[in-house]
Short mmCIF file of C-alpha atoms and ligand atoms in Angstrom, two decimals:
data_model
loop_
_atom_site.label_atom_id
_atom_site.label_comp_id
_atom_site.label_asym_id
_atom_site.label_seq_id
_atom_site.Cartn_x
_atom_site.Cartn_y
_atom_site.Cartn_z
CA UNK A 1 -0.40 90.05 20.96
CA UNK A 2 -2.78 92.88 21.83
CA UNK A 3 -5.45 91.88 24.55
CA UNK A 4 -9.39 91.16 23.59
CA UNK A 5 -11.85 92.53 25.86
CA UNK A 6 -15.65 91.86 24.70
CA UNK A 7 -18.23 94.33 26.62
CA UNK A 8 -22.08 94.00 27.18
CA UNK A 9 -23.61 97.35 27.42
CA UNK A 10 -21.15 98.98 24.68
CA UNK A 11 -23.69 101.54 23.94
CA UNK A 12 -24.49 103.14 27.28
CA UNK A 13 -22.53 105.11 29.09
CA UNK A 14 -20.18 103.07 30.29
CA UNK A 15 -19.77 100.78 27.95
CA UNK A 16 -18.44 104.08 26.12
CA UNK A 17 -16.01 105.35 28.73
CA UNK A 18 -14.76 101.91 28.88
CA UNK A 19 -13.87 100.75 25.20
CA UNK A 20 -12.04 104.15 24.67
CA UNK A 21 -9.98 103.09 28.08
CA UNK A 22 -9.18 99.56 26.75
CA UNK A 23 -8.58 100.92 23.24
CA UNK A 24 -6.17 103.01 24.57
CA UNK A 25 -4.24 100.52 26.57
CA UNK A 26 -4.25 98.81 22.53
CA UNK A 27 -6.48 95.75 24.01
CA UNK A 28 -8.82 94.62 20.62
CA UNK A 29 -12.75 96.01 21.96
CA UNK A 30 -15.59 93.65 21.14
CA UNK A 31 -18.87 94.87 22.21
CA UNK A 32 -22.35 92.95 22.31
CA UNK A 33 -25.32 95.65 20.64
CA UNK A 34 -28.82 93.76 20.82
CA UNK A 35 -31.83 94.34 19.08
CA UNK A 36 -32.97 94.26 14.75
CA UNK A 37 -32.97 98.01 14.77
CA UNK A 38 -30.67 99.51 17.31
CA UNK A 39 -30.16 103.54 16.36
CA UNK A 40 -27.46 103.37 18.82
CA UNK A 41 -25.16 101.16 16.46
CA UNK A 42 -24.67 104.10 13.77
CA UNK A 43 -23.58 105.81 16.97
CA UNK A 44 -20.55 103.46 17.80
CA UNK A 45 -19.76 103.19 14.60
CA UNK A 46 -19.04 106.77 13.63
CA UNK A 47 -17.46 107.33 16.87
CA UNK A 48 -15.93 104.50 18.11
CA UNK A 49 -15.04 102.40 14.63
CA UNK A 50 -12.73 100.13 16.72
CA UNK A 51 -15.59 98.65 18.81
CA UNK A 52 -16.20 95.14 16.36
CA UNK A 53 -19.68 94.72 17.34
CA UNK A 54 -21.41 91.47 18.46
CA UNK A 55 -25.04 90.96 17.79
CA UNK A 56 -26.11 89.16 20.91
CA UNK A 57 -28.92 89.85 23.70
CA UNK A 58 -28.74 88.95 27.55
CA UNK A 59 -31.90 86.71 27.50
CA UNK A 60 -30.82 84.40 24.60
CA UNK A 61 -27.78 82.39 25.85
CA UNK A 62 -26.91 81.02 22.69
CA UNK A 63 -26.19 84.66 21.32
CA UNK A 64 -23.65 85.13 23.82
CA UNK A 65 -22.03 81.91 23.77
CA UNK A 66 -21.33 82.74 19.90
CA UNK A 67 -20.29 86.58 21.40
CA UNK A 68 -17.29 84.36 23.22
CA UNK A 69 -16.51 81.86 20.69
CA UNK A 70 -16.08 85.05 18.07
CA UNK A 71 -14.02 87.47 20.78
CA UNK A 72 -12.16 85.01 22.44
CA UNK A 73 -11.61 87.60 25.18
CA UNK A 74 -9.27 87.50 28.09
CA UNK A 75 -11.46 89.65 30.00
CA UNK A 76 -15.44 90.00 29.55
CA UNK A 77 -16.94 93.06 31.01
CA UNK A 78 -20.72 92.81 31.74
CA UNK A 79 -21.98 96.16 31.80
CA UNK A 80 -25.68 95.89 30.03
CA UNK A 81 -28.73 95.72 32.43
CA UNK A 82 -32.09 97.37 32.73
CA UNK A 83 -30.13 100.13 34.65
CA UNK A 84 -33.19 102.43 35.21
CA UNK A 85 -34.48 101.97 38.82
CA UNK A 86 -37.74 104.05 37.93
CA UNK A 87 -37.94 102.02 34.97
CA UNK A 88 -37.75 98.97 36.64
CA UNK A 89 -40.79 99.56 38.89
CA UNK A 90 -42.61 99.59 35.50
CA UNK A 91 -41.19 96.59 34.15
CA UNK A 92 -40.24 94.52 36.77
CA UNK A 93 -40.23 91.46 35.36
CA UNK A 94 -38.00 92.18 32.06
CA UNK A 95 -35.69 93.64 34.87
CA UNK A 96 -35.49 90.26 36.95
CA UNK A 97 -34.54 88.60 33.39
CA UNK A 98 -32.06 91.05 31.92
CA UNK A 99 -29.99 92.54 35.00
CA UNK A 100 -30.61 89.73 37.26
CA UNK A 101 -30.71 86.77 35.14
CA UNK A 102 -29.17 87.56 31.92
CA UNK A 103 -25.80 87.49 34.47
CA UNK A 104 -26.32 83.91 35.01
CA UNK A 105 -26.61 83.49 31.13
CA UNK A 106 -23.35 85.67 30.82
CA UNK A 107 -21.52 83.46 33.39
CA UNK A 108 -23.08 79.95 31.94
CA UNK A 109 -21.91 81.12 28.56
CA UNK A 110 -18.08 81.46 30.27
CA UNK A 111 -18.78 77.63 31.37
CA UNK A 112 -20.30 76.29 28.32
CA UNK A 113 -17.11 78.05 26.08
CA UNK A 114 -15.00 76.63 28.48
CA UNK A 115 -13.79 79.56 29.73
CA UNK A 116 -13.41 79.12 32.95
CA UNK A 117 -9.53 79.25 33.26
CA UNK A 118 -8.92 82.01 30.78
CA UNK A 119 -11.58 84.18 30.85
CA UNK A 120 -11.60 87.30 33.97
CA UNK A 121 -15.22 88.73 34.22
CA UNK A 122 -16.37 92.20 35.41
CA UNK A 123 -19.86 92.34 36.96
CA UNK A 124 -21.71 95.94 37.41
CA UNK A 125 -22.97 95.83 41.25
CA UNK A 126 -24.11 99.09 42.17
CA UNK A 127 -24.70 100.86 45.49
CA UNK A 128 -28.61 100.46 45.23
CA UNK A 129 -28.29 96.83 46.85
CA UNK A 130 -27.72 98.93 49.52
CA UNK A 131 -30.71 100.67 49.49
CA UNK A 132 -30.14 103.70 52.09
CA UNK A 133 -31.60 102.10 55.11
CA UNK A 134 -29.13 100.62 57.07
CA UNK A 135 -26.92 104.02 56.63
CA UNK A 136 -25.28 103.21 60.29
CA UNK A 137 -21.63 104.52 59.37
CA UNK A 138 -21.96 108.34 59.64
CA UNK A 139 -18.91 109.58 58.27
CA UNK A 140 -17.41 106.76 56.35
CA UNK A 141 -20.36 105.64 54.35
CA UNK A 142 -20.80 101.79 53.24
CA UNK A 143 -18.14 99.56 52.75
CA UNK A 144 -17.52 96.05 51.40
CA UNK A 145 -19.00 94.35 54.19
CA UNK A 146 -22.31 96.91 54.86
CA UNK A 147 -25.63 94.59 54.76
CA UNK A 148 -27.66 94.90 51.84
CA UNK A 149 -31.56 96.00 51.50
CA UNK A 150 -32.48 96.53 48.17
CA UNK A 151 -35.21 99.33 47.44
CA UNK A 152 -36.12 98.47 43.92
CA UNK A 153 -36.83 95.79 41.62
CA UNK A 154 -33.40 96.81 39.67
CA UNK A 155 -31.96 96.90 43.16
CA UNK A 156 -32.81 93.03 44.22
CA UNK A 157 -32.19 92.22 40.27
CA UNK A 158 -28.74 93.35 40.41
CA UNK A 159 -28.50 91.43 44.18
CA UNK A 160 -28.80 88.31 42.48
CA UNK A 161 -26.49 89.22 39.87
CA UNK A 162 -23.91 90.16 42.87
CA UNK A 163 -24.32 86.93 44.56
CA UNK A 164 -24.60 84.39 41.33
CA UNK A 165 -21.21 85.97 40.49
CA UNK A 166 -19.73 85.11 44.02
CA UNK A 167 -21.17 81.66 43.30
CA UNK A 168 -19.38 81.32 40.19
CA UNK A 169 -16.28 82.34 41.97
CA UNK A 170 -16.78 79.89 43.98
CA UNK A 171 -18.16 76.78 42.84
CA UNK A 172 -15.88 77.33 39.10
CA UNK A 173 -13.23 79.07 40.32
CA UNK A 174 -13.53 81.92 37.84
CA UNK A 175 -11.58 84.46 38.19
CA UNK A 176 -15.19 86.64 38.96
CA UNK A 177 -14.73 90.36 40.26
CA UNK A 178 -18.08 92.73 41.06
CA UNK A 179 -17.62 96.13 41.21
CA UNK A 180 -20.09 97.99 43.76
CA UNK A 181 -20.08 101.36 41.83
CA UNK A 182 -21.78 104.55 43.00
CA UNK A 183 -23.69 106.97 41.17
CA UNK A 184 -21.21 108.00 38.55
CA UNK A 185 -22.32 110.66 35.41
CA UNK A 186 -21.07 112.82 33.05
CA UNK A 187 -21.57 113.82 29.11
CA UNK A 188 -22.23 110.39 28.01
CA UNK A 189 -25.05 109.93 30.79
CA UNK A 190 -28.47 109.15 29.27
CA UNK A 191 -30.85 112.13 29.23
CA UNK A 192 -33.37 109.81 31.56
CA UNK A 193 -31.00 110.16 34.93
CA UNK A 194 -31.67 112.99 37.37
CA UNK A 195 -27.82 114.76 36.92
CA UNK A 196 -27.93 114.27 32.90
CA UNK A 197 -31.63 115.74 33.11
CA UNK A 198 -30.77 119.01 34.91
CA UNK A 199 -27.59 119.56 32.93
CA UNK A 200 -29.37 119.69 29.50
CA UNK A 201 -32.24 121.44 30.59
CA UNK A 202 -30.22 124.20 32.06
CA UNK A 203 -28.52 124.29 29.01
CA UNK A 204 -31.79 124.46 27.37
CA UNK A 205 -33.16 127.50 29.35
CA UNK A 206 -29.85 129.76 29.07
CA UNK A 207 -30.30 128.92 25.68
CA UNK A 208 -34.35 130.54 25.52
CA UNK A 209 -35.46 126.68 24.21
CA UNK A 210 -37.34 125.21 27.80
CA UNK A 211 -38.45 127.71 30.89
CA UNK A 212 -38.66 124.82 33.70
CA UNK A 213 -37.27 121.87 34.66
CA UNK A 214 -40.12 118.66 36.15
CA UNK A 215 -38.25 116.33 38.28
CA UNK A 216 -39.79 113.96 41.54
CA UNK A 217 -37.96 113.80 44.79
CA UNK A 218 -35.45 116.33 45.47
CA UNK A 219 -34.51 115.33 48.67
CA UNK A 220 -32.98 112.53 47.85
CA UNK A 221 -28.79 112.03 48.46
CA UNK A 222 -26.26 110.55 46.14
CA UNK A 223 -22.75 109.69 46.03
CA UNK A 224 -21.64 111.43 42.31
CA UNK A 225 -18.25 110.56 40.53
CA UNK A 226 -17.18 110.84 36.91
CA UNK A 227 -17.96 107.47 34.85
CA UNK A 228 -14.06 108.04 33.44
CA UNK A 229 -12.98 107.88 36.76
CA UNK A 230 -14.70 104.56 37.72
CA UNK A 231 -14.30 102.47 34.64
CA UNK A 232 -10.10 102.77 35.18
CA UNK A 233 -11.35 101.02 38.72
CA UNK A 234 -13.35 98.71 36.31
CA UNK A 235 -9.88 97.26 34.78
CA UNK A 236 -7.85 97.66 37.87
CA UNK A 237 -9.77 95.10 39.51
CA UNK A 238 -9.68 92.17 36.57
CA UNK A 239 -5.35 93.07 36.62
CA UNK A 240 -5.44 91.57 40.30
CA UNK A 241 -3.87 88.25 40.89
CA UNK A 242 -6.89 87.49 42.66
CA UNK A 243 -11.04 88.47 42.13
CA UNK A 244 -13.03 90.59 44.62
CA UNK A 245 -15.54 92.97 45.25
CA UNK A 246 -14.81 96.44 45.47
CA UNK A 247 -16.81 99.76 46.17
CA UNK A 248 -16.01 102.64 43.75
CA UNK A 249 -17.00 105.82 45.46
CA UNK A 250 -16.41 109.52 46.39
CA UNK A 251 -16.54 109.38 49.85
CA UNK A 252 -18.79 112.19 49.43
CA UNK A 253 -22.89 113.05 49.32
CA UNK A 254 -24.82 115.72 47.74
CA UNK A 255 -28.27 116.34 47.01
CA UNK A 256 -30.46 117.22 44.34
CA UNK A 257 -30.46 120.21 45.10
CA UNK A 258 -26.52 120.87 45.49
CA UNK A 259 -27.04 119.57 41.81
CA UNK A 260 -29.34 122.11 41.18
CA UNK A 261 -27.24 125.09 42.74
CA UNK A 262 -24.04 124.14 41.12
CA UNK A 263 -25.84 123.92 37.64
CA UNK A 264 -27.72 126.85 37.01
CA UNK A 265 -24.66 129.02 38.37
CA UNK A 266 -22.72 127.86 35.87
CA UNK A 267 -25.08 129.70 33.64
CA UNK A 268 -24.99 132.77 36.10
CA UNK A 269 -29.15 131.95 37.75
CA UNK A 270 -28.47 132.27 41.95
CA UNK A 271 -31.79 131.51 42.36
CA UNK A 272 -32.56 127.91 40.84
CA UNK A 273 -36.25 127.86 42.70
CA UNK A 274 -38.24 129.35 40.19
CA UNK A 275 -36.77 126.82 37.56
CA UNK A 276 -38.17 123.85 38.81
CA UNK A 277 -41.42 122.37 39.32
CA UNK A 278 -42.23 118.83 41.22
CA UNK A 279 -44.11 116.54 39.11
CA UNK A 280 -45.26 113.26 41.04
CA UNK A 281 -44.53 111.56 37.86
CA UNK A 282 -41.42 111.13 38.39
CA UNK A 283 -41.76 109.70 42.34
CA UNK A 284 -40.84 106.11 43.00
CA UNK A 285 -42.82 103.42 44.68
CA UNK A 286 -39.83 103.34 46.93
CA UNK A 287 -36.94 105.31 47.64
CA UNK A 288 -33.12 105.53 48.04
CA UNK A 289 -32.83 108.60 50.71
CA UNK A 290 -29.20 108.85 50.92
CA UNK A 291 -25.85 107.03 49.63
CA UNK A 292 -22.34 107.55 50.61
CA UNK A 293 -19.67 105.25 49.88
CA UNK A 294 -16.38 104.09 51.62
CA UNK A 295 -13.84 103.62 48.16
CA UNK A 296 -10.33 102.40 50.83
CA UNK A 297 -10.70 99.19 49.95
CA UNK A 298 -10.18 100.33 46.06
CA UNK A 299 -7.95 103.08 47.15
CA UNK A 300 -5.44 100.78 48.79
CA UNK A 301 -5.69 98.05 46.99
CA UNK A 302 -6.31 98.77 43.65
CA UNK A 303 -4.51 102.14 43.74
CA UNK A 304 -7.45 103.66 42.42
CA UNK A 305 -8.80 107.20 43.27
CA UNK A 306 -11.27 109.48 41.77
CA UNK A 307 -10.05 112.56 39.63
CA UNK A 308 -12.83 114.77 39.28
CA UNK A 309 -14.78 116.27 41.87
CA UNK A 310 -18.49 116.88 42.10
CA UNK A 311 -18.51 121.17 41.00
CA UNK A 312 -15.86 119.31 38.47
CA UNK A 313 -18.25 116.90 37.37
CA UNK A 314 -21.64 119.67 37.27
CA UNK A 315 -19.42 122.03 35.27
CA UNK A 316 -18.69 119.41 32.63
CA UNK A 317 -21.98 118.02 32.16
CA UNK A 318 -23.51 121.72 31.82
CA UNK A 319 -20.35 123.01 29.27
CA UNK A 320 -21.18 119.94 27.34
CA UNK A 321 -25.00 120.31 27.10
CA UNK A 322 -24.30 123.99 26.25
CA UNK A 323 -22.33 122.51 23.36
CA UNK A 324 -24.53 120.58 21.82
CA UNK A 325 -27.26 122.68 22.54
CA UNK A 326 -26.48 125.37 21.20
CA UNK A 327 -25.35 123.58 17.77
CA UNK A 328 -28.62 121.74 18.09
CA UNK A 329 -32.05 123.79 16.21
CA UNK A 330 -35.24 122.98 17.99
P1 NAP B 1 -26.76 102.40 30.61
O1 NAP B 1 -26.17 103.64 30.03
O2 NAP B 1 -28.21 102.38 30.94
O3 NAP B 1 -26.44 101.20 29.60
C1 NAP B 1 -27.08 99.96 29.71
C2 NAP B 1 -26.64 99.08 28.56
O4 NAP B 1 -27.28 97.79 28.69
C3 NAP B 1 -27.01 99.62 27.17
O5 NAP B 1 -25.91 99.42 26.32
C4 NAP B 1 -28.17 98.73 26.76
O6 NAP B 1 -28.29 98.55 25.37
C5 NAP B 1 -27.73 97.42 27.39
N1 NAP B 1 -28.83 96.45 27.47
C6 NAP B 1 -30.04 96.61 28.05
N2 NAP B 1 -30.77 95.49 27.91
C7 NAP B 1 -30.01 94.59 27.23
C8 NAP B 1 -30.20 93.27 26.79
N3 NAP B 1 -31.34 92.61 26.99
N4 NAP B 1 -29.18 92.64 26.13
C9 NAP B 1 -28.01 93.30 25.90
N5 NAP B 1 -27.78 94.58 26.28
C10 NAP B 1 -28.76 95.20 26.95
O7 NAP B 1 -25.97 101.98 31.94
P2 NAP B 1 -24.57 102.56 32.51
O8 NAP B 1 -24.85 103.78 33.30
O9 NAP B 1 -23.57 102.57 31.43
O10 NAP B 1 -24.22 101.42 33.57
C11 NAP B 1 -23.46 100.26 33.19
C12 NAP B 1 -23.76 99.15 34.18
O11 NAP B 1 -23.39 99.56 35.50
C13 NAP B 1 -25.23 98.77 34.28
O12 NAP B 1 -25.29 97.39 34.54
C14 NAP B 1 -25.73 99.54 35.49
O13 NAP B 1 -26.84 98.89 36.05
C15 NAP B 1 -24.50 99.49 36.37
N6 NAP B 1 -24.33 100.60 37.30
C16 NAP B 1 -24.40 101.89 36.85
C17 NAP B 1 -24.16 102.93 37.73
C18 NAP B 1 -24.17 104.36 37.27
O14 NAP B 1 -24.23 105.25 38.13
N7 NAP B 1 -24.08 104.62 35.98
C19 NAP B 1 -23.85 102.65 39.08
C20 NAP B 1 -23.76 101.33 39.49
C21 NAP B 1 -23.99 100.29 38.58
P3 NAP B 1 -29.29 99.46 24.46
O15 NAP B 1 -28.49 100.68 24.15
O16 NAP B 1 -29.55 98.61 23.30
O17 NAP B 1 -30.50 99.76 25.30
O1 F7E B 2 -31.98 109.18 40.35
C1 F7E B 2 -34.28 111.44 42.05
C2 F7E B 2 -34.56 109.95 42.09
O2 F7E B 2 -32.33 108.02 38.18
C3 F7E B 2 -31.25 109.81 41.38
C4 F7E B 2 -28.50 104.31 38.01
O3 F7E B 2 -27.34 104.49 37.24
O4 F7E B 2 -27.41 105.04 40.01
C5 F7E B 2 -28.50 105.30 39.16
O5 F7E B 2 -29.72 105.16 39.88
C6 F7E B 2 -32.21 110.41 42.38
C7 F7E B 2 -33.33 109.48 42.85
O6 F7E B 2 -30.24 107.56 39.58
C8 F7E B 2 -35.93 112.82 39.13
O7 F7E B 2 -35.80 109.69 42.75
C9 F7E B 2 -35.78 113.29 41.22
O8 F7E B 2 -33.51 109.66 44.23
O9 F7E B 2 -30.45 109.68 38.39
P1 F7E B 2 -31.26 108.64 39.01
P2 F7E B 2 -30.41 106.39 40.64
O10 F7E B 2 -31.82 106.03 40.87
O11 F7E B 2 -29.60 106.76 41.83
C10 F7E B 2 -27.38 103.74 40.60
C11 F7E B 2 -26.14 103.63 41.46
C12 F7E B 2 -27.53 102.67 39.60
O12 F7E B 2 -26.98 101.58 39.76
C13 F7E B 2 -28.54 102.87 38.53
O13 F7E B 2 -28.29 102.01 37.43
O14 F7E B 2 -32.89 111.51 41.76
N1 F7E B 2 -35.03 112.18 41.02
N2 F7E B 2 -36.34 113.68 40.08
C14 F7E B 2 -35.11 111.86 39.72
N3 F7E B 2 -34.54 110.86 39.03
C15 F7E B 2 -34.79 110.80 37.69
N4 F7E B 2 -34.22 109.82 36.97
N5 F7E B 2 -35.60 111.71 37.07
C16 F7E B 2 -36.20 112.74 37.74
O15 F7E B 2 -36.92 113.55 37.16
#
């Protein structure tokens, strides 16, 4: 009998990366899409036509206590959140409800299907509980027990989400992993992220159709795998006879501006100064200086390593933005 995974967040990037994995390993994909009119649905469906789609939403508990009753899934993934951390300065509150407490409706919906004993859940913790402050590990980078200082209200939402699914763990004995994932990019990376951003626009001015590129902070640090890469560490971690928390990382940091460099050589521009222009726009209230993560935990017990490296990951996201691109009119 083929395995059934259901997935919140099917239609970002993630969600993506992951449902061809489990497809692949023949598990049956069910994935929740919210929303009346979600352009995004025509999108799984041409491209993905094994994902059987759920209409549910992470604020209305009811939705996904049906989403369980119809998957019946072994394991339940819960990728969707406001996942925007300049976003979620705007709309703080929506935040607080969908990444922080729409995880408490995901795990009350486990209870309330009684699916405590059979169901393993996945929940998306990220490195920006970490918030860049207390970086006191030069060289190794945070690990698994690093203390956590949230910079943003997607930050604290998503501490909350960390910590409720410990409690669940705990108190219910679910079987209740979180993984503490990195930055992590590539092709399916939404246009409003700082790696996805550059990548198209370069694309965009070897191709004649922009001249600059606008972007906020460039001093800023981050820790940048492949989303392929992590979502194998995804599974790996519900296959364990036991739940944890694991950091998915590189073990490496670049800047924005190593981003930058890598990028426009790929499209033979040295010089990527003249390209870009600061806009204040696109400053946050608060921000995440530097992130490096410490992935031994995950390498040694989960047997899971990254498998593309950062000029590996800039070359990728630039070929495939040429692609389209160039197919692309306007
Ligand atoms: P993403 O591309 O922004 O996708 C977010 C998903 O959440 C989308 O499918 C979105 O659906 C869905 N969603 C938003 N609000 C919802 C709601 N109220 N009900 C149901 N679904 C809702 O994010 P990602 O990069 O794939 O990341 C996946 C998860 O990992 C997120 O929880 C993110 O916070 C976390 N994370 C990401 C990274 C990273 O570097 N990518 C690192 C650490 C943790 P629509 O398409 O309908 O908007
Ligand atoms: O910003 C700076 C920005 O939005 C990276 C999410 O997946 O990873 C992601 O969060 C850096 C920041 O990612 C622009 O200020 C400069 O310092 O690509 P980002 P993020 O904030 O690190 C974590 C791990 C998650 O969990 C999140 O869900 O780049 N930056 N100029 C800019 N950022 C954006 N977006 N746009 C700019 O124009």
């Amino acid at each position: 009998m083929a395995k059934r995974a259901l997935i919140t967040g099917i239609t970002g990037q993630d969600g993506g990366h992951l449902a061809e994995l489990l497809h692949k390993k023949d598990y049956k994909v069910y994935g929740i899409i919210r929303g009346q009119h979600n352009p995004k649905r025509i999108v799984v469906e041409q491209e993905q036509p094994y994902v059987n789609l759920i209409e549910a939403d992470l604020t209305d508990g009811s939705s996904l206590v049906r989403a369980i009753e119809t998957a019946q899934p072994e394991e339940l993934y819960n990728l969707a959140a406001v996942s925007h951390v300049g976003y979620s300065f705007k709309n703080p509150q929506l935040t607080a409800e969908v990444t922080g407490k729409g995880v408490l409706n995901v795990l009350e919906a486990i209870r309330l299907s009684g699916g405590e004993k059979t169901i393993r859940f996945y929940q998306a913790s990220t490195s920006e509980m970490f918030g860049g402050l207390d970086y006191n590990r030069p060289g190794k980078g945070y690990d698994e027990d690093a203390l956590f200082h949230p910079r943003s209200p997607y930050g604290v939402a998503k501490l909350y989400g960390h910590w409720i699914t410990k409690n669940y763990r705990e108190s219910y004995g679910i079987h209740a992993s979180c993984g503490i994932l990195f930055n992590h990019e590539g092709p399916r990376r939404g246009l409003e992220f700082v790696t996805r951003k550059i990548s198209n626009s370069v694309a965009r001015i070897h191709l004649g159709k922009q001249d600059h590129i606008e972007l906020g902070n460039l001093d800023s640090k981050r820790d940048w795998g492949y989303a392929g890469d992590y979502v194998d560490g995804m599974w790996r971690m519900l296959q364990q006879d036991e739940p944890g928390d694991y950091i998915l990382a590189t073990g490496e940091t670049h800047s924005i501006g190593d981003f930058l460099e890598l990028a426009f050589k790929e499209v033979g521009i040295d010089d990527w100064k003249p390209y870009v222009k600061q806009n204040p726009a696109f400053m946050r209230p608060a921000e995440v200086d530097i992130l490096l993560g410490n992935p031994a935990k995950a390498e040694s017990v989960l047997g899971w390593k990254r498998q593309v490296d950062f000029p590996g990951l800039v070359k990728m996201m630039v070929q495939y933005d040429l692609g389209i691109e160039t197919k692309r009119s306007t």
